[in-house]
Short mmCIF file of C-alpha atoms in Angstrom, two decimals:
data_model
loop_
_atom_site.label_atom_id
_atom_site.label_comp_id
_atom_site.label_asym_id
_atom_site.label_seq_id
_atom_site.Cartn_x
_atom_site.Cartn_y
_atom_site.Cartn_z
CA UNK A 1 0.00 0.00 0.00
CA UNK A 2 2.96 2.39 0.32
CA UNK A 3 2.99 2.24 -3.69
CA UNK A 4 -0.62 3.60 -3.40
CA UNK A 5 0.67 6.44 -1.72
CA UNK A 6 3.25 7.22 -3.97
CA UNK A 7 1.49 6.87 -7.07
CA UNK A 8 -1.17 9.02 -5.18
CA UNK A 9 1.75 12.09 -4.58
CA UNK A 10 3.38 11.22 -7.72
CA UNK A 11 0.04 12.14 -9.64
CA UNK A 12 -0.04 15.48 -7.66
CA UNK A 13 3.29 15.99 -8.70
CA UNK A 14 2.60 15.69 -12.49
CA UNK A 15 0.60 18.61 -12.25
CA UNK A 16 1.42 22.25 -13.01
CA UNK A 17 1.53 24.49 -9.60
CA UNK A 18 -0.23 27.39 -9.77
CA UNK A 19 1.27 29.30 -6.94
CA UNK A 20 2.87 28.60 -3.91
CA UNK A 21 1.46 28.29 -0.67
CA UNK A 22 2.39 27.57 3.34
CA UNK A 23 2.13 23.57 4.11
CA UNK A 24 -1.52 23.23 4.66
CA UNK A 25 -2.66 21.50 8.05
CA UNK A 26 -3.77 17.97 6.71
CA UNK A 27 -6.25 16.02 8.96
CA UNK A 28 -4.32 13.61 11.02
CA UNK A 29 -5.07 9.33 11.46
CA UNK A 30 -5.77 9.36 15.54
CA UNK A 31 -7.29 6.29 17.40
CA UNK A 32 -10.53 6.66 18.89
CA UNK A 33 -12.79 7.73 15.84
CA UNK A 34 -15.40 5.55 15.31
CA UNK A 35 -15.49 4.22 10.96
CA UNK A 36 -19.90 5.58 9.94
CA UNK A 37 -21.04 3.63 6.87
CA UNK A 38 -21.63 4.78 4.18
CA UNK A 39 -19.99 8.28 4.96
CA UNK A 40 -16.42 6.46 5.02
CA UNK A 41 -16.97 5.07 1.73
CA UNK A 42 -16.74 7.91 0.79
CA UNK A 43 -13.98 10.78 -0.16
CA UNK A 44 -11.96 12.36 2.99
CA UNK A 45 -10.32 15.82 1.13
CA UNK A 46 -8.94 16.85 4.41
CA UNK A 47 -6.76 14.29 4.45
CA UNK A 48 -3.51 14.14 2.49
CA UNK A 49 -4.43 10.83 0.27
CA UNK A 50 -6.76 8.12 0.14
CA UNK A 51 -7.30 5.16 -2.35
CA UNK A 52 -10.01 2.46 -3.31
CA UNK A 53 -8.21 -0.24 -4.60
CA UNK A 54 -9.74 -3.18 -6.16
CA UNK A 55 -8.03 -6.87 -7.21
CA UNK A 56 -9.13 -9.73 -8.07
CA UNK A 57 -9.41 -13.00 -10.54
CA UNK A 58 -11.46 -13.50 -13.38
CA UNK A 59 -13.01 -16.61 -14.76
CA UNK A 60 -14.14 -16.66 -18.79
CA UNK A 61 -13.73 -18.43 -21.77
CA UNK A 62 -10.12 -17.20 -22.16
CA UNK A 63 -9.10 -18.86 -18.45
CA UNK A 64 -7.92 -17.45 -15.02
CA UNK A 65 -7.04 -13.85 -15.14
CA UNK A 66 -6.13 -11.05 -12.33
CA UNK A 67 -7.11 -7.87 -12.26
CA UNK A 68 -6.32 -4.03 -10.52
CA UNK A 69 -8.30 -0.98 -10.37
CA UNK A 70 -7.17 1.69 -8.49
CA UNK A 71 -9.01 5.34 -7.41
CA UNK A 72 -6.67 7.93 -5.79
CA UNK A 73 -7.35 10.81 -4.23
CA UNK A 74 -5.00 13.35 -3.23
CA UNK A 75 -4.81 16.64 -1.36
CA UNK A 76 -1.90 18.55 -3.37
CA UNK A 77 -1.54 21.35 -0.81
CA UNK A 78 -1.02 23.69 -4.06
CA UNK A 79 -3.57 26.45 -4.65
CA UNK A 80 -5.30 26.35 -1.22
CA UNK A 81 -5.77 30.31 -1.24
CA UNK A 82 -6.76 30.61 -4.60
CA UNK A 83 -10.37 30.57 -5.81
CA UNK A 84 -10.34 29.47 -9.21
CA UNK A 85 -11.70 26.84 -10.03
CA UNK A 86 -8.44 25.91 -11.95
CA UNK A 87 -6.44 25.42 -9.06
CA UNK A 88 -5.30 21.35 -8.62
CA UNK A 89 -6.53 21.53 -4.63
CA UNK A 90 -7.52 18.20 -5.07
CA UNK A 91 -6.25 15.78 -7.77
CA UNK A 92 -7.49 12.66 -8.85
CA UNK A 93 -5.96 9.33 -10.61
CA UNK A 94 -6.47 6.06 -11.67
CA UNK A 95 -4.81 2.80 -12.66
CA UNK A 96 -6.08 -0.07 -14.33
CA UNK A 97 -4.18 -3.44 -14.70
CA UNK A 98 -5.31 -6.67 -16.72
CA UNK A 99 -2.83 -10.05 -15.71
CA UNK A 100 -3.22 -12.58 -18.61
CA UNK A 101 -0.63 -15.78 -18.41
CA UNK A 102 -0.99 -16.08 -22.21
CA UNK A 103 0.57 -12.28 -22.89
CA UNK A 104 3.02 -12.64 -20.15
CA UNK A 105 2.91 -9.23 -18.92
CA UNK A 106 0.57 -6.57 -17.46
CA UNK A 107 -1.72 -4.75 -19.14
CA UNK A 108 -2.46 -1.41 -18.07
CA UNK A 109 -3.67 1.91 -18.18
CA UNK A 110 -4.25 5.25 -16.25
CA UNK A 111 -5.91 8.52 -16.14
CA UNK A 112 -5.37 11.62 -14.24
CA UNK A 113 -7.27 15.19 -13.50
CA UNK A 114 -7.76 17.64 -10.68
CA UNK A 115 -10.84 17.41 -9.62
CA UNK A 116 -13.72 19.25 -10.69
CA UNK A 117 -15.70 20.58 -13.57
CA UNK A 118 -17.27 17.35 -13.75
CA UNK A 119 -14.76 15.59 -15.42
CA UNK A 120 -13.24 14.19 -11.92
CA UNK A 121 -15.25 14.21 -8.91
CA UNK A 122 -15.05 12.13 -5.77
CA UNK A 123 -18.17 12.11 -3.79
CA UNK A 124 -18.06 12.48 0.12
CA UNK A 125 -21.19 10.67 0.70
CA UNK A 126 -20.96 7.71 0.08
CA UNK A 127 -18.23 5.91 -2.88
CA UNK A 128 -18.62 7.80 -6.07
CA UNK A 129 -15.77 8.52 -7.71
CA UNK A 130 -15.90 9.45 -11.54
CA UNK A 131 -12.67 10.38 -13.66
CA UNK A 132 -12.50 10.78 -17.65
CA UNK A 133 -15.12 8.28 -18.05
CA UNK A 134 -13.62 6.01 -15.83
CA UNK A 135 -16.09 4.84 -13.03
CA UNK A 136 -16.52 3.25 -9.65
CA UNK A 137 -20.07 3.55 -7.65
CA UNK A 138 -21.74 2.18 -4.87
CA UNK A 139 -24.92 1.21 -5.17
CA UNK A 140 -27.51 2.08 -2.16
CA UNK A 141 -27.93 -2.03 -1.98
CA UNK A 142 -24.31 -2.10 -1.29
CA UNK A 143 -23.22 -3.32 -5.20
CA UNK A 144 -20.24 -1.84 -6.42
CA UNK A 145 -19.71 -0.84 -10.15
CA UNK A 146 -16.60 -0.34 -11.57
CA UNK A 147 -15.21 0.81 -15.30
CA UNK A 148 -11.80 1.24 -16.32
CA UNK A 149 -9.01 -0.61 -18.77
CA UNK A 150 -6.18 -0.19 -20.54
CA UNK A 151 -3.89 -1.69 -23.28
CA UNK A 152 -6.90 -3.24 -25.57
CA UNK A 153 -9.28 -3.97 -22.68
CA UNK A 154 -11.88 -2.69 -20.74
CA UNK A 155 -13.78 -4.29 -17.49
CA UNK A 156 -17.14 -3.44 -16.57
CA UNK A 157 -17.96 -5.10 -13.89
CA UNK A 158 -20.49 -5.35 -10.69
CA UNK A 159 -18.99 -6.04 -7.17
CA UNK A 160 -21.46 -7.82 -4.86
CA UNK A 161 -20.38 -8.00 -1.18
CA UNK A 162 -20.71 -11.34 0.84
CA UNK A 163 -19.44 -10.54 4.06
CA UNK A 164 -19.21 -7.18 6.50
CA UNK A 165 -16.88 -5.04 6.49
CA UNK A 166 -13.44 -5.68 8.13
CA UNK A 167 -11.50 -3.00 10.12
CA UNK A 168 -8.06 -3.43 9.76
CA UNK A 169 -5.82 -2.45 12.78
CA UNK A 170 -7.58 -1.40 16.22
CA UNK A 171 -11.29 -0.88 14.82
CA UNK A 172 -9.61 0.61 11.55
CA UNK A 173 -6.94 2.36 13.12
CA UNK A 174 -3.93 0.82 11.36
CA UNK A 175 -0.20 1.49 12.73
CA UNK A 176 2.16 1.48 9.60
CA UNK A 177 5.38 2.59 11.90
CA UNK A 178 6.76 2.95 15.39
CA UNK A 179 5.50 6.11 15.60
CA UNK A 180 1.59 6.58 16.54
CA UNK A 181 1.05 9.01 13.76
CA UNK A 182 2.91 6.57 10.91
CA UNK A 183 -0.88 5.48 10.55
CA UNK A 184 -4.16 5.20 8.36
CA UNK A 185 -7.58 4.57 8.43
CA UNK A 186 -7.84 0.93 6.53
CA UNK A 187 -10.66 -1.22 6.53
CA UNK A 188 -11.37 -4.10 3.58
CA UNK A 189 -14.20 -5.78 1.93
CA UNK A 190 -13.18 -9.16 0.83
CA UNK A 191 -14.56 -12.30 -0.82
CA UNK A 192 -16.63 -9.54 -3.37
CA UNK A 193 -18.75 -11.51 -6.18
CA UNK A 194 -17.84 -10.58 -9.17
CA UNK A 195 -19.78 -10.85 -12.79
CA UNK A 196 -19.60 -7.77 -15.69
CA UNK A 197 -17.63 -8.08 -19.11
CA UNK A 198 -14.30 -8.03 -20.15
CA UNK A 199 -13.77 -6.37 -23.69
CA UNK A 200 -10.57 -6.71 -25.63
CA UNK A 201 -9.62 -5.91 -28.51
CA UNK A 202 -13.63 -5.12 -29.67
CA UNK A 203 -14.66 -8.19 -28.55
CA UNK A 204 -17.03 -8.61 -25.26
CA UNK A 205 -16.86 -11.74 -23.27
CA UNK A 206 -18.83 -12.46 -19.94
CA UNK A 207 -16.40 -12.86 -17.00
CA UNK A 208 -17.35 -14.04 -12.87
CA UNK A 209 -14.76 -13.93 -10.28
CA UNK A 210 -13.45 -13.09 -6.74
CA UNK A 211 -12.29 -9.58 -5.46
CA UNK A 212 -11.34 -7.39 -2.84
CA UNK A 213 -11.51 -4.29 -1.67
CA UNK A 214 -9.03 -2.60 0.16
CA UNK A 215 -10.01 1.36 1.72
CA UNK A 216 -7.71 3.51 3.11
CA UNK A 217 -6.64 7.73 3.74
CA UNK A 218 -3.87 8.94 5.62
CA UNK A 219 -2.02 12.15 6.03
CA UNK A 220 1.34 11.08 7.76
CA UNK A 221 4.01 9.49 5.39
CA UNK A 222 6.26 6.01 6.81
CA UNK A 223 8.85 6.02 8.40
CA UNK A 224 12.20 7.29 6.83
CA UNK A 225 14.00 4.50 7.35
CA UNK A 226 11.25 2.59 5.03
CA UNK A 227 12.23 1.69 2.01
CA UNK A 228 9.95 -0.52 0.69
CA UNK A 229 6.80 -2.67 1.65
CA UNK A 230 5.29 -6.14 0.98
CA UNK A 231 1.54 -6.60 1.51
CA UNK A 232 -0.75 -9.51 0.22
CA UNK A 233 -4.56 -10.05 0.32
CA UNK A 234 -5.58 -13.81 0.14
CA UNK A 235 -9.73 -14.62 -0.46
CA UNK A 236 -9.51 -18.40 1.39
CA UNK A 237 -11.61 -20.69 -0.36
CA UNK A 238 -13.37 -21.78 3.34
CA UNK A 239 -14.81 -17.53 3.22
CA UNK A 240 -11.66 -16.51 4.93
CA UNK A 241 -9.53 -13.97 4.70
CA UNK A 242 -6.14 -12.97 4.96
CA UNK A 243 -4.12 -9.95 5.50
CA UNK A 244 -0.40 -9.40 6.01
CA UNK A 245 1.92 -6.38 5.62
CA UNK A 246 5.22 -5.66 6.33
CA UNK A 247 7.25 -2.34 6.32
CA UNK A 248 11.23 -3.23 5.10
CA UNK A 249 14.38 -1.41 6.05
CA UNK A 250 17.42 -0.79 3.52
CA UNK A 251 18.75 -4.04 4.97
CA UNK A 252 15.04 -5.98 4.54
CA UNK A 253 14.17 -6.27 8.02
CA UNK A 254 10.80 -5.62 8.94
CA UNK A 255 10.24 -1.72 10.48
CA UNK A 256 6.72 -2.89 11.51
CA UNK A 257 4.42 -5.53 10.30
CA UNK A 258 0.45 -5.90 10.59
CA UNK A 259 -2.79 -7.87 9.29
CA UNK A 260 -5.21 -9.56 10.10
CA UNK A 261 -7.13 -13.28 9.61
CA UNK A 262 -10.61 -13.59 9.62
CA UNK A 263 -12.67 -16.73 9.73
CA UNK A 264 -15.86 -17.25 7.79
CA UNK A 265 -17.56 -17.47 10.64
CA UNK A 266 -16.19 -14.04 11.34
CA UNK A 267 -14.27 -14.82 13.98
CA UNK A 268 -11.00 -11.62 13.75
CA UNK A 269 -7.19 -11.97 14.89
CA UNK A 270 -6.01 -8.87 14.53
CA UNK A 271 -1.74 -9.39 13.80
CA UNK A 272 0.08 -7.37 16.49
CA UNK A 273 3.46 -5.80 15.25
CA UNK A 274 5.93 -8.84 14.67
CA UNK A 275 3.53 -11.16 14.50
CA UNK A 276 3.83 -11.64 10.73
CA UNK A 277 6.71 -12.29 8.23
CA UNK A 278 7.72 -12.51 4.84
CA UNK A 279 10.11 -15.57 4.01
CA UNK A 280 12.35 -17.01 1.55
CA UNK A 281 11.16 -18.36 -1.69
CA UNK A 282 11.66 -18.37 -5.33
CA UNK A 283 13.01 -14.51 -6.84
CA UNK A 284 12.44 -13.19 -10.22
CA UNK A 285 14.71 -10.66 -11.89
CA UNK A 286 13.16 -8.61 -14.56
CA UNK A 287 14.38 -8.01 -17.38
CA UNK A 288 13.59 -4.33 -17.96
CA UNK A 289 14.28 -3.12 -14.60
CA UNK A 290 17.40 -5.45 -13.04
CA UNK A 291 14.92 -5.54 -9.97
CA UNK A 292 14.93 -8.90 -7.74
CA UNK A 293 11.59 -9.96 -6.69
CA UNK A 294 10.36 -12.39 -4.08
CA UNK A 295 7.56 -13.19 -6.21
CA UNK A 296 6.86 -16.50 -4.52
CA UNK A 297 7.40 -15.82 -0.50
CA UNK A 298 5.42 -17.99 2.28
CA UNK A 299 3.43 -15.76 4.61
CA UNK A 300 3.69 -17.03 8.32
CA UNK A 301 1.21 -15.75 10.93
CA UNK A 302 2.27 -16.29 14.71
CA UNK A 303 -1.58 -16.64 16.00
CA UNK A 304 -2.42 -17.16 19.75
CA UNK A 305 -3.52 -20.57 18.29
CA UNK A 306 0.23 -21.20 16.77
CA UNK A 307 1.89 -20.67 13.78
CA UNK A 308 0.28 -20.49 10.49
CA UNK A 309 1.86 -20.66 6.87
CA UNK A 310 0.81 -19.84 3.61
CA UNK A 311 3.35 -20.55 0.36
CA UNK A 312 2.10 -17.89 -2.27
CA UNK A 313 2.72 -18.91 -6.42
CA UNK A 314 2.35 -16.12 -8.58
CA UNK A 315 0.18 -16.07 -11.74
CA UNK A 316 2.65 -15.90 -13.69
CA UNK A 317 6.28 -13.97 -12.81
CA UNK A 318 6.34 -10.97 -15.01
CA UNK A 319 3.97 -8.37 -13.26
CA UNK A 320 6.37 -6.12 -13.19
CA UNK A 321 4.74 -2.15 -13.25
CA UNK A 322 6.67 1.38 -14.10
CA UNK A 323 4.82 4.21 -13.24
CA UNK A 324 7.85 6.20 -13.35
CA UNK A 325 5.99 8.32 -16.43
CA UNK A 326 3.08 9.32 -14.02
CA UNK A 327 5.69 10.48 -10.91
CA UNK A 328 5.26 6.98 -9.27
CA UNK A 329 8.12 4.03 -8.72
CA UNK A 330 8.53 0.68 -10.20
CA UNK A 331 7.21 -1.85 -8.13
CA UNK A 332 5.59 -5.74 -8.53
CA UNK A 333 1.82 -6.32 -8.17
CA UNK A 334 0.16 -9.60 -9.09
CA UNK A 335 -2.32 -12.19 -9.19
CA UNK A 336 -1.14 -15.32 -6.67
CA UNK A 337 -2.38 -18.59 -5.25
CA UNK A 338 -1.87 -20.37 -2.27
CA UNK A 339 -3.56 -24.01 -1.02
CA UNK A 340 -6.61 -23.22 -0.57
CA UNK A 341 -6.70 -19.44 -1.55
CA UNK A 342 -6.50 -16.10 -4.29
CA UNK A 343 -5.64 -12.86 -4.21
CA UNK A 344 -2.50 -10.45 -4.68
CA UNK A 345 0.29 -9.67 -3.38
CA UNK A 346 2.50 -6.16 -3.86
CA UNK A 347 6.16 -5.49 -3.66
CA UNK A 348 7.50 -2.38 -3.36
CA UNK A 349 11.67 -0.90 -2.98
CA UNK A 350 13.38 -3.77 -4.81
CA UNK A 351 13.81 -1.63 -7.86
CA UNK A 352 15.13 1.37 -6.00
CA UNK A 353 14.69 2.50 -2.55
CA UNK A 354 11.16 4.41 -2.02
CA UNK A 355 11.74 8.15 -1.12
CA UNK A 356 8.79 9.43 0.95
#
């Protein structure tokens, strides 16, 4: 989620300034502050960035495929005193990514705009976020809808949610440092039923999956001995689900670590820091970059009950992203499997230290 954040700042940063300003006062992530539904669905401008960020897999006639969509919001702190309209207060961007073992690579796409004038606009109601055509809605049933692509493809899709909501951290406060600020608000909807269509390449084909939704805003960057961050997201085929993150030093040892394990019965262990690790497994080096990936790691949970262990496979090795173009880094985010399990998992700082 770190690489949310950047690509979040780095979108801000594409823009043109139109005047400089003091540091505005940005909301701050404190403990204590109860999550309201369907108001937190919704946008949080007072806060320096916030993200709705979808993935998922895909079942169709053209066989298992993962897929990323990604809303951003962030506060630029640029234009604060000015009242035109023009002014980038508040910028908005999106990323799209298709994984597809038969091309090998991601396919992707993104769009970017300040907000306003209809063209981007993130409700504060409820989850309403439109950009450049781009879409993704909550219904008042709870449905999601969601429109976006990229490279020769576009996914319209419906997101149906099967379980509550999970808070992430202490009741949605989530630590992501030492430090009591180095936090965000982060809850997640996961095991979301999927149907819509997939078109590629003019051609529309039904598709039905699994996804997940990940929600969070924060004002307070990591901390600056971070330099990069591993996080995965596991639907577990018994209605489970799995969270673990970990926060990595220049030497790869874990700054702070988090997540959480719910049961289908909805039964939550919340990780405390330490309690979850990254280890070993098989590396991929890409080819473009020179970057070293752990693309196949085992996730190991130290639960009151004991030890558990999930060995992640990828997809396929080569999803490799560079959103160097749009201000952001290069990091690794793809579809992966476990035993009994789906989701994705996201590696950031092995192509180059992350500078927050």
């Amino acid at each position: 989620m770190t690489r949310r954040l950047l690509l979040g700042a780095g979108a801000a940063a594409a823009l043109p300034a139109s005047g400089a300003a003091a540091a505005p006062a940005f909301s701050p992530v404190v403990p204590g502050r109860p999550l309201v539904f369907p108001r937190d669905h919704g946008a949080h401008p007072g806060f320096r960035t916030e993200w709705w960020y979808i993935t998922g897999w895909l079942e169709g006639s053209e066989g298992p495929l993962g897929f990323q969509i990604t809303f951003f919001r962030t506060r630029t702190g640029l234009g604060e005193d000015n009242p035109s309209r023009f002014a980038p207060r508040q910028v908005l961007f999106a990323h799209a990514a298709l994984s597809d073992p038969k091309v090998g690579r991601l396919l992707h796409g993104q769009r970017i705009a300040r907000q306003g004038f209809g063209l981007a606009e993130a409700s504060e109601r409820d989850m309403d976020i439109v950009l450049d055509g781009w879409r993704l809605r909550r219904e008042p049933s709870g449905r999601m809808q969601a429109l976006a692509g990229g490279e020769g493809f576009t996914l319209d899709l419906a997101l149906t949610p099967t379980q509550p909501v999970l808070l992430q951290g202490q009741a949605g406060y989530s630590r992501k440092g030492p430090q009591p600020g180095q936090a965000s608000w982060y809850y997640t909807l996961p095991h979301l039923e999927v149907g819509g269509v997939l078109e590629r390449d003019g051609r529309r084909r039904p598709v039905r999956g699994r996804a997940w939704l990940d929600r969070e805003w924060s004002s307070t960057l990591l901390d600056p001995a971070a330099v990069g961050w591993d996080w995965a997201g596991i639907n577990l085929d018994d209605g489970g689900a799995l969270t673990a993150f970990r926060v990595r030093d220049a030497r790869g040892r874990a700054l702070w670590t988090g997540g959480s394990l719910r049961s289908a019965d909805g039964r939550l262990w919340t990780a405390p820091n330490g309690a979850v690790a990254f280890e070993g497994g098989r590396t991929w080096r890409s080819p473009r970059t020179g970057a070293v990936y752990p693309v196949a790691p085992t996730v190991r949970l130290m639960t009151p009950a004991g030890e558990r262990r999930w060995a992640l496979t990828p997809l396929f090795d080569d999803q490799e992203l560079d959103s160097r173009p749009s201000g952001g880094p290069v990091y690794w985010e793809g579809a992966v499997r476990i035993p009994g399990g789906r989701g994705y998992l996201e590696l950031t700082g092995y192509a180059a230290p992350l500078r927050l």
